[in-house]
Coordinates of C-alpha atoms and ligand atoms in Angstrom, one line a residue:
X966 CA 0.0 0.0 0.0
X967 CA 1.3 3.4 -0.9
X968 CA 0.7 5.2 2.4
X969 CA 1.7 8.6 1.0
X970 CA -1.2 8.6 -1.5
X971 CA -4.0 8.1 1.0
X972 CA -6.7 10.6 2.1
X973 CA -7.5 11.5 5.7
X974 CA -10.6 9.4 5.5
X975 CA -8.8 6.3 4.1
X976 CA -6.0 6.6 6.6
X977 CA -8.3 7.1 9.5
X978 CA -10.1 3.8 8.7
X979 CA -6.7 2.0 8.6
X980 CA -5.4 3.6 11.7
X981 CA -8.6 2.9 13.6
X982 CA -8.7 -0.7 12.6
X983 CA -5.0 -1.0 13.5
X984 CA -4.1 -2.0 9.9
X985 CA -1.4 0.6 9.8
X986 CA 0.4 2.7 12.4
X987 CA 0.9 6.4 12.5
X988 CA 4.7 5.8 12.8
X989 CA 4.9 3.8 9.5
X990 CA 2.7 6.3 7.7
X991 CA 4.8 9.2 9.0
X992 CA 7.9 7.4 7.9
X993 CA 6.5 6.9 4.5
X994 CA 5.7 10.6 4.1
X995 CA 9.1 11.7 5.4
X996 CA 10.7 9.4 2.9
X997 CA 8.6 10.9 0.2
X998 CA 9.6 14.4 1.3
X999 CA 13.2 13.2 1.2
X1000 CA 13.0 11.9 -2.4
X1001 CA 11.0 14.7 -3.9
X1002 CA 12.0 17.9 -2.1
X1003 CA 15.0 18.7 -4.2
X1004 CA 12.6 19.1 -7.2
X1005 CA 9.7 20.8 -5.3
X1006 CA 10.9 22.8 -2.3
X1007 CA 7.5 22.8 -0.7
X1008 CA 8.9 22.8 2.9
X1009 CA 10.8 25.5 4.7
X1010 CA 11.2 23.3 7.8
X1011 CA 10.9 19.5 8.0
X1012 CA 10.4 18.3 11.6
X1013 CA 11.2 14.6 11.3
X1014 CA 12.1 13.8 14.9
X1015 CA 9.2 15.8 16.3
X1016 CA 6.8 14.2 13.8
X1017 CA 8.0 10.6 14.7
X1018 CA 7.6 11.3 18.4
X1019 CA 4.1 12.7 17.8
X1020 CA 3.2 9.6 15.7
X1021 CA 4.4 7.3 18.4
X1022 CA 2.2 9.2 20.9
X1023 CA -0.7 8.9 18.4
X1024 CA -0.2 5.1 18.1
X1025 CA -0.3 4.9 21.9
X1026 CA -3.5 6.8 21.9
X1027 CA -5.1 4.6 19.3
X1028 CA -4.0 1.5 21.2
X1029 CA -5.9 3.0 24.2
X1030 CA -9.0 3.1 22.0
X1031 CA -9.0 6.9 21.3
X1032 CA -8.8 7.4 17.5
X1033 CA -10.4 10.7 16.5
X1034 CA -10.6 11.8 12.9
X1035 CA -7.1 13.4 12.9
X1036 CA -5.4 11.1 15.4
X1037 CA -2.1 10.0 13.9
X1038 CA -2.7 11.8 10.5
X1039 CA 0.5 13.4 9.2
X1040 CA -0.2 17.1 8.2
X1041 CA 1.9 20.1 7.3
X1042 CA 1.1 23.8 7.9
X1043 CA 1.8 26.9 5.8
X1044 CA 4.7 28.7 7.6
X1045 CA 2.3 31.5 8.7
X1046 CA 0.8 29.4 11.5
X1047 CA 2.6 29.8 14.9
X1048 CA 3.8 26.4 16.2
X1049 CA 5.3 26.3 19.7
X1050 CA 8.8 25.1 19.6
X1051 CA 9.2 24.9 15.8
X1052 CA 10.3 28.0 13.9
X1053 CA 7.7 30.1 12.0
X1054 CA 9.3 32.2 9.3
X1055 CA 6.3 33.4 7.1
X1056 CA 8.9 32.8 4.4
X1057 CA 10.7 36.0 5.4
X1058 CA 14.3 36.8 6.4
X1059 CA 12.6 39.0 9.0
X1060 CA 11.5 35.9 10.9
X1061 CA 14.2 33.5 9.9
X1062 CA 14.9 32.4 13.5
X1063 CA 11.5 33.1 15.1
X1064 CA 10.2 30.5 17.5
X1065 CA 6.7 31.2 18.7
X1066 CA 5.9 30.7 22.3
X1067 CA 2.4 29.3 21.6
X1068 CA 0.4 27.5 18.9
X1069 CA -2.2 29.0 16.5
X1070 CA -5.7 27.9 17.5
X1071 CA -6.3 26.0 14.2
X1072 CA -3.2 23.9 14.8
X1073 CA -3.8 23.6 18.5
X1074 CA -7.2 22.0 17.7
X1075 CA -5.6 19.5 15.3
X1076 CA -2.8 18.7 17.8
X1077 CA -5.3 18.1 20.6
X1078 CA -6.8 15.3 18.4
X1079 CA -3.3 13.8 18.0
X1080 CA -2.5 15.0 14.5
X1081 CA 1.2 14.7 13.5
X1082 CA 3.1 17.8 12.2
X1083 CA 5.5 16.9 9.4
X1084 CA 6.8 20.5 9.0
X1085 CA 6.2 24.0 7.8
X1086 CA 5.4 24.9 4.2
X1087 CA 6.7 27.4 1.8
X1088 CA 4.7 30.4 0.7
X1089 CA 5.0 33.9 -0.6
X1090 CA 6.7 36.2 1.9
X1091 CA 4.1 37.3 4.4
X1092 CA 1.5 35.7 2.1
X1093 CA 1.9 38.5 -0.5
X1094 CA 1.9 36.9 -3.9
X1095 CA 0.3 34.4 -6.3
X1096 CA 3.2 32.2 -7.2
X1097 CA 5.3 31.3 -4.2
X1098 CA 8.2 33.0 -5.8
X1099 CA 8.6 35.8 -3.2
X1100 CA 9.7 33.4 -0.5
X1101 CA 13.0 34.2 1.1
X1102 CA 13.6 30.4 1.0
X1103 CA 13.4 30.0 -2.8
X1104 CA 10.5 29.3 -5.0
X1105 CA 8.3 26.2 -4.8
X1106 CA 7.8 24.3 -8.0
X1107 CA 4.6 22.8 -9.3
X1108 CA 4.7 18.9 -9.1
X1109 CA 2.7 18.7 -12.4
X1110 CA 5.4 20.7 -14.3
X1111 CA 8.4 21.8 -12.3
X1112 CA 9.0 24.7 -14.7
X1113 CA 5.8 26.2 -13.4
X1114 CA 4.8 27.8 -10.2
X1115 CA 2.4 26.0 -7.8
X1116 CA 0.4 29.3 -7.4
X1117 CA 0.4 31.2 -4.2
X1118 CA 0.6 32.3 -1.6
X1119 CA -0.1 28.9 -0.1
X1120 CA 2.0 27.3 -2.8
X1121 CA 3.8 24.9 -0.5
X1122 CA 0.4 23.7 1.0
X1123 CA -0.8 22.7 -2.5
X1124 CA 2.5 21.5 -3.9
X1125 CA 3.1 19.2 -1.0
X1126 CA -0.3 17.5 -1.5
X1127 CA 0.3 17.1 -5.2
X1128 CA 3.8 15.7 -4.5
X1129 CA 2.2 13.3 -2.0
X1130 CA 4.4 14.6 0.8
X1131 CA 1.6 15.2 3.3
X1132 CA -1.9 13.8 3.8
X1133 CA -3.5 17.2 4.1
X1134 CA -2.4 20.8 4.9
X1135 CA -3.6 24.1 6.1
X1136 CA -3.2 27.4 4.2
X1137 CA -4.6 30.9 4.5
X1138 CA -6.5 32.9 2.0
X1139 CA -6.6 36.7 1.9
X1140 CA -7.3 37.1 -1.8
X1141 CA -7.2 33.6 -3.2
X1142 CA -4.2 32.0 -1.6
X1143 CA -5.8 28.7 -0.8
X1144 CA -8.1 28.4 -3.9
X1145 CA -5.6 29.4 -6.6
X1146 CA -2.7 27.1 -5.6
X1147 CA -5.2 24.3 -5.1
X1148 CA -6.4 25.0 -8.6
X1149 CA -2.9 25.0 -10.1
X1150 CA -1.9 21.8 -8.3
X1151 CA -5.0 19.7 -8.7
X1152 CA -6.1 19.8 -5.0
X1153 CA -9.2 20.8 -3.1
X1154 CA -8.9 24.1 -1.3
X1155 CA -11.6 25.7 0.9
X1156 CA -11.7 29.3 2.0
X1157 CA -14.3 29.4 4.8
X1158 CA -16.5 32.4 5.6
X1159 CA -14.7 35.2 7.4
X1160 CA -15.1 34.4 11.1
X1161 CA -15.6 30.6 10.6
X1162 CA -12.1 29.7 11.7
X1163 CA -10.0 31.4 14.3
X1164 CA -7.1 33.5 13.1
X1165 CA -5.4 33.5 16.5
X1166 CA -1.7 32.7 16.1
X1167 CA -1.8 33.2 12.3
X1168 CA 0.6 35.9 11.2
X1169 CA -1.5 38.8 10.1
X1170 CA -1.4 40.1 6.5
X1171 CA -4.7 41.9 5.9
X1172 CA -6.8 41.2 9.0
X1173 CA -10.2 42.0 7.5
X1174 CA -9.6 39.5 4.7
X1175 CA -7.4 36.7 6.1
X1176 CA -9.0 33.3 6.7
X1177 CA -7.6 29.8 7.5
X1178 CA -8.7 26.8 5.5
X1179 CA -7.8 23.2 4.4
X1180 CA -6.0 22.1 1.3
X1181 CA -6.7 18.4 0.6
X1182 CA -6.9 15.5 -1.9
X1183 CA -10.6 15.5 -2.0
X1184 CA -13.8 17.2 -0.9
X1185 CA -14.4 14.7 1.9
X1186 CA -11.1 15.6 3.5
X1187 CA -11.8 19.3 3.2
X1188 CA -15.0 18.8 5.1
X1189 CA -13.2 16.7 7.8
X1190 CA -10.4 19.2 8.3
X1191 CA -12.8 22.1 8.4
X1192 CA -14.8 20.4 11.0
X1193 CA -11.8 20.0 13.2
X1194 CA -10.7 23.7 13.0
X1195 CA -14.0 25.6 12.7
X1196 CA -15.8 27.4 15.5
X1197 CA -15.6 30.2 18.0
X1198 CA -12.3 31.0 19.7
X1199 CA -12.4 33.4 22.7
X1200 CA -8.8 34.5 21.6
X1201 CA -10.1 35.8 18.2
X1202 CA -12.9 38.3 18.5
X1203 CA -13.6 38.1 14.8
X1204 CA -14.4 34.4 15.0
X1205 CA -18.2 34.1 15.3
X1206 CA -20.2 32.4 18.0
X1207 CA -22.2 30.3 15.7
X1208 CA -22.7 26.6 15.9
X1209 CA -20.5 24.6 13.6
X1210 CA -22.7 22.3 11.5
X1211 CA -21.9 18.6 10.9
X1212 CA -20.2 19.0 7.5
X1213 CA -20.1 15.3 6.9
X1214 CA -23.9 15.5 6.2
X1215 CA -23.0 17.5 3.1
X1216 CA -21.1 14.6 1.7
X1217 CA -23.9 13.3 -0.4
X1218 CA -24.6 13.3 -4.1
X1219 CA -27.5 15.7 -4.3
X1220 CA -27.7 18.8 -6.4
X1221 CA -31.2 18.2 -7.8
X1222 CA -32.9 21.5 -8.0
X1223 CA -29.9 23.4 -6.7
X1224 CA -29.8 26.8 -8.4
X1225 CA -26.3 27.7 -9.5
X1226 CA -25.5 31.2 -10.7
X1227 CA -23.0 32.0 -13.5
X1228 CA -21.8 35.5 -13.1
X1229 CA -21.7 37.2 -16.5
X1230 CA -18.6 39.2 -15.6
X1231 CA -16.6 36.1 -14.9
X1232 CA -17.2 34.5 -18.3
X1233 CA -15.7 37.2 -20.4
X1234 CA -14.6 36.8 -24.0
X1235 CA -10.9 35.9 -24.2
X1236 CA -11.0 33.6 -21.2
X1237 CA -8.3 31.0 -21.7
X1238 CA -9.8 28.2 -23.9
X1239 CA -8.6 25.5 -21.5
X1240 CA -10.3 27.2 -18.6
X1241 CA -13.5 27.8 -20.6
X1242 CA -13.6 24.2 -21.7
X1243 CA -13.2 23.0 -18.0
X1244 CA -16.1 25.3 -17.0
X1245 CA -18.4 24.1 -19.8
X1246 CA -17.6 20.6 -18.9
X1247 CA -18.3 21.2 -15.2
X1248 CA -21.6 22.9 -16.0
X1249 CA -22.7 20.0 -18.1
X1250 CA -21.8 17.5 -15.3
X1251 CA -23.8 19.4 -12.8
X1252 CA -26.7 19.9 -15.1
X1253 CA -26.7 16.2 -15.7
X1254 CA -27.2 15.7 -12.0
X1255 CA -30.2 18.0 -11.9
X1256 CA -28.7 21.4 -11.0
X1257 CA -30.3 24.5 -12.6
X1258 CA -28.1 27.2 -14.1
X1259 CA -29.0 30.9 -14.1
X1260 CA -27.0 33.8 -15.4
X1261 CA -26.4 36.5 -12.8
X1262 CA -24.5 39.7 -12.6
X1263 CA -21.9 41.0 -10.2
X1264 CA -21.6 44.5 -11.7
X1265 CA -18.7 45.8 -9.6
X1266 CA -16.3 42.9 -10.3
X1267 CA -14.1 45.2 -12.4
X1268 CA -13.2 47.2 -9.3
X1269 CA -12.3 44.3 -7.1
X1270 CA -8.6 44.0 -7.8
X1271 CA -8.1 47.8 -7.3
X1272 CA -10.2 47.8 -4.2
X1273 CA -8.4 44.8 -2.7
X1274 CA -4.9 46.2 -3.4
X1275 CA -5.8 49.4 -1.5
X1276 CA -7.4 47.6 1.5
X1277 CA -4.9 44.7 1.7
X1278 CA -1.9 46.9 1.5
X1279 CA -3.2 49.5 3.9
X1280 CA -3.9 46.7 6.5
X1281 CA -0.5 45.1 5.7
X1282 CA 1.4 48.4 6.3
X1283 CA -0.2 48.6 9.7
X1284 CA 0.3 44.9 10.6
X1285 CA 3.9 44.8 9.5
X1286 CA 4.8 47.9 11.6
X1287 CA 5.6 45.5 14.4
X1288 CA 8.7 44.1 12.7
X1289 CA 11.2 46.7 13.8
X1290 CA 14.0 44.6 15.3
X1291 CA 13.0 45.4 18.9
X1292 CA 9.9 43.3 19.7
X1293 CA 9.9 41.3 16.5
X1294 CA 12.1 40.4 13.6
X1295 CA 15.6 40.6 12.3
X1296 CA 17.8 43.2 14.0
X1297 CA 20.5 45.0 12.1
X1298 CA 23.8 45.2 14.0
X1299 CA 26.4 48.0 14.3
X1300 CA 23.9 50.8 13.8
X1301 CA 23.9 54.2 15.4
X1302 CA 20.8 54.9 17.4
X1303 CA 17.3 53.4 17.5
X1304 CA 15.9 54.9 14.3
X1305 CA 18.8 53.8 12.2
X1306 CA 18.6 50.3 13.7
X1307 CA 14.9 50.1 12.9
X1308 CA 15.3 51.4 9.4
X1309 CA 18.2 49.1 8.6
X1310 CA 16.5 46.1 10.2
X1311 CA 13.4 46.6 8.0
X1312 CA 15.5 47.3 4.9
X1313 CA 17.4 44.0 5.3
X1314 CA 14.5 41.9 6.7
X1315 CA 11.8 42.5 4.1
X1316 CA 11.9 41.4 0.4
X1317 CA 11.0 43.6 -2.5
X1318 CA 7.3 42.7 -2.8
X1319 CA 6.6 43.2 0.9
X1320 CA 8.3 46.6 0.7
X1321 CA 6.3 47.6 -2.3
X1322 CA 3.1 46.7 -0.4
X1323 CA 4.1 48.5 2.7
X1324 CA 4.8 51.7 0.6
X1325 CA 1.5 51.4 -1.3
X1326 CA -0.4 50.9 1.9
X1327 CA 1.3 53.7 3.8
X1328 CA 0.6 56.0 0.9
X1329 CA -3.1 55.0 0.8
X1330 CA -3.5 55.7 4.5
X1331 CA -1.6 59.0 4.7
X1332 CA -3.4 62.1 5.6
X1333 CA -4.8 63.9 2.5
X1334 CA -5.0 60.6 0.6
X1335 CA -7.1 58.5 3.1
X1336 CA -10.5 59.7 1.8
X1337 CA -9.5 59.4 -1.9
X1338 CA -8.1 55.9 -1.6
X1339 CA -8.7 53.9 1.6
X1340 CA -12.2 55.3 2.4
X1341 CA -13.2 55.0 -1.3
X1342 CA -12.0 51.4 -1.4
X1343 CA -14.1 50.6 1.7
X1344 CA -17.2 52.0 0.0
X1345 CA -16.5 49.9 -3.1
X1346 CA -16.1 46.9 -0.9
X1347 CA -19.6 47.4 0.3
X1348 CA -20.9 47.6 -3.3
X1349 CA -19.1 44.3 -4.0
X1350 CA -20.7 42.7 -1.0
X1351 CA -24.1 43.9 -2.2
X1352 CA -23.5 42.4 -5.6
X1353 CA -23.2 39.0 -4.0
X1354 CA -26.2 39.4 -1.7
X1355 CA -28.3 40.4 -4.7
X1356 CA -27.1 37.4 -6.6
X1357 CA -27.8 35.1 -3.7
X1358 CA -31.4 36.2 -3.7
X1359 CA -31.7 34.2 -7.0
X1360 CA -29.3 31.3 -6.6
X1361 CA -27.9 29.0 -3.9
X1362 CA -24.3 29.1 -5.1
X1363 CA -22.1 30.5 -7.9
X1364 CA -19.8 28.7 -10.3
X1365 CA -16.8 30.4 -11.7
X1366 CA -13.2 29.7 -12.7
X1367 CA -10.6 30.0 -9.9
X1368 CA -7.9 31.5 -12.1
X1369 CA -7.8 32.9 -15.6
X1370 CA -5.2 30.4 -16.8
X1371 CA -3.5 27.1 -15.7
X1372 CA -0.3 27.5 -13.7
X1373 CA 2.1 29.9 -15.2
X1374 CA 5.9 29.5 -15.7
X1375 CA 8.3 30.5 -13.0
X1376 CA 9.6 34.0 -13.7
X1377 CA 6.8 34.7 -16.1
X1378 CA 5.1 37.4 -14.1
X1379 CA 7.7 38.5 -11.6
X1380 CA 8.9 41.5 -13.7
X1381 CA 5.3 42.9 -13.9
X1382 CA 3.6 43.0 -10.5
X1383 CA 0.3 44.3 -12.1
X1384 CA 0.1 41.1 -14.2
X1385 CA 0.5 39.1 -11.1
X1386 CA -2.2 41.1 -9.2
X1387 CA -4.7 40.7 -12.1
X1388 CA -4.4 36.9 -11.9
X1389 CA -6.5 37.1 -8.7
X1390 CA -9.5 38.6 -10.3
X1391 CA -11.8 35.6 -9.7
X1392 CA -10.8 34.9 -6.1
X1393 CA -10.5 38.4 -4.6
X1394 CA -14.2 39.4 -4.6
X1395 CA -15.0 36.4 -2.3
X1396 CA -12.6 37.8 0.3
X1397 CA -13.9 41.3 0.0
X1398 CA -17.4 40.0 0.5
X1399 CA -16.3 37.8 3.4
X1400 CA -18.1 34.8 2.0
X1401 CA -16.9 31.2 1.3
X1402 CA -15.5 29.5 -1.8
X1403 CA -14.0 26.1 -2.7
X1404 CA -11.7 25.2 -5.5
X1405 CA -11.7 21.6 -6.8
X1406 CA -10.2 19.8 -9.8
X1407 CA -12.1 20.2 -13.0
X1408 CA -11.1 19.0 -16.5
X1409 CA -7.3 19.5 -17.0
X1410 CA -5.9 21.6 -19.8
X1411 CA -5.0 20.0 -23.2
X1412 CA -1.4 19.9 -22.0
X1413 CA -2.5 18.0 -18.8
X1414 CA -2.2 20.8 -16.3
X1415 CA -4.8 20.9 -13.5
X1416 CA -7.6 23.5 -13.7
X1417 CA -9.8 24.3 -10.7
X1418 CA -13.5 25.0 -10.5
X1419 CA -14.7 27.5 -8.0
X1420 CA -18.0 27.2 -6.1
X1421 CA -18.9 30.3 -4.1
X1422 CA -21.4 30.2 -1.2
X1423 CA -23.4 32.5 1.0
X1424 CA -22.0 33.6 4.4
X1425 CA -21.7 30.4 6.5
X1426 CA -22.9 28.4 3.4
X1427 CA -20.0 25.9 3.5
X1428 CA -22.4 23.0 3.7
X1429 CA -24.0 23.9 0.4
X1430 CA -20.7 24.4 -1.6
X1431 CA -19.4 21.2 0.0
X1432 CA -22.5 19.3 -1.2
X1433 CA -22.2 20.6 -4.7
X1434 CA -18.5 20.0 -4.8
X1435 CA -18.9 16.4 -3.5
X1436 CA -21.6 15.7 -6.1
X1437 CA -19.3 17.0 -8.9
X1438 CA -16.4 15.0 -7.6
X1439 CA -18.5 11.8 -7.8
X1440 CA -18.9 12.2 -11.5
X1441 CA -15.2 12.8 -12.3
X1442 CA -11.9 11.2 -11.4
X1443 CA -9.7 14.3 -11.9
X1444 CA -9.0 14.5 -8.2
X1445 CA -7.5 11.0 -8.3
X1446 CA -5.0 11.9 -11.0
X1447 CA -1.5 12.1 -9.7
X1448 CA 1.4 14.2 -10.8
X1449 CA 4.2 12.0 -12.2
X1450 CA 7.2 12.9 -10.1
Ligands
LIG2607 N1 -2.3 37.0 -4.4 C1 -3.0 37.9 -3.5 C2 -2.0 38.8 -2.9 O1 -0.9 38.8 -3.3 C3 -3.6 37.0 -2.4 C4 -2.7 36.5 -1.4 C5 -3.4 35.8 -0.3 O2 -4.5 35.4 -0.4 N2 -2.6 35.7 0.8 O3 -2.3 39.5 -2.0

């Protein structure tokens, strides 16, 4: 049995029935990491000894009759989640040696079930990017074609699944960072509703947009992992006090009569033919199962990227002020005085993209410009939110592409940040509206590259998008295809 290819659900059954141990599974994945990492670079830190110790503890627990869904399951986390005792870099030189004194809530919940942490995954620096190229630890490569990026910012989270180095992973999504890499790497990625999962202990990028979510091999695993991390956390005041439903009830083949909206503004002329074909094919599959399609309009879509890059950079400039070499971050040496020390620490610790965003955000917030940029963007954000609430009066969910093209080549967009920003057009509006979205494998491109399908749900409508995603998955086997590595 190839232990590194199994899903959470499959592995859980085997662990529970004592047919395999967590130690042997963890060993199999560590071995896989060892043999593939030189080609992929999905990990910033591999924690082999800690992982094996946790696996041993999990096996003990299982022997005592306590096998919860995640007990003994080897996972990996984007390096934006604080992990007590294991360094958290956020892919920045700024935090190269940072060891957090506590665990992020999402990880703490998995750990309390006995999940095994294999290590910390590569990403764009401070989650700013769409390609995993802005990491201070080198770019991650796409397992389907190592000349290409895995997408970003949670590129390591998706690439490690596609390279079969971890059973499941967590990422974060501020403007598409779970869904877009999932799409490019042939995985399932779920961005829950803002407030569904605690952000406590997750390094902040843009706090009004950031959200934690699973990256997995299939829809079932996304539901299982979401179940384990969702719910109110007294340590994050933006996590809502709302009952977490039983997501496993969504795992049934049932879209009969479901109304699915196709936003006119997302199906523009000139959409990449491979992406268009994947969407047409997905629509046909879902229609065949009894779903009903309705064209809807999200009229402010065109303003979403501009609006996002004002709000996200403004919040980032404020959040990243804490890295000044005193309380947090890299400290420059041999400097004269406090101000020079802070300036030189920031100059040396942050990479080019992070600096660009801090400058853009600081500008948008500066007096005299605040009303023209930041305040205006907040108003546009409200219009975008209203677009979705209007559409959801007519339909249950929306179906759209995740990204305008399959994975692009490494280096293709780095010289032109605007091109990179525009590639997030289909994912950003979901974050601005605070709603949920899932990316799952649709028909691959003619050249065999994965292409994701996005299903967008109402606030706290994860059950409905999971149900539609599960139904779609039943009719296809694209999620079972594996990158030849
Ligand atoms: N690519 C977007 C950005 O660069 C989104 C990143 C994210 O979701 N963290 O900001």
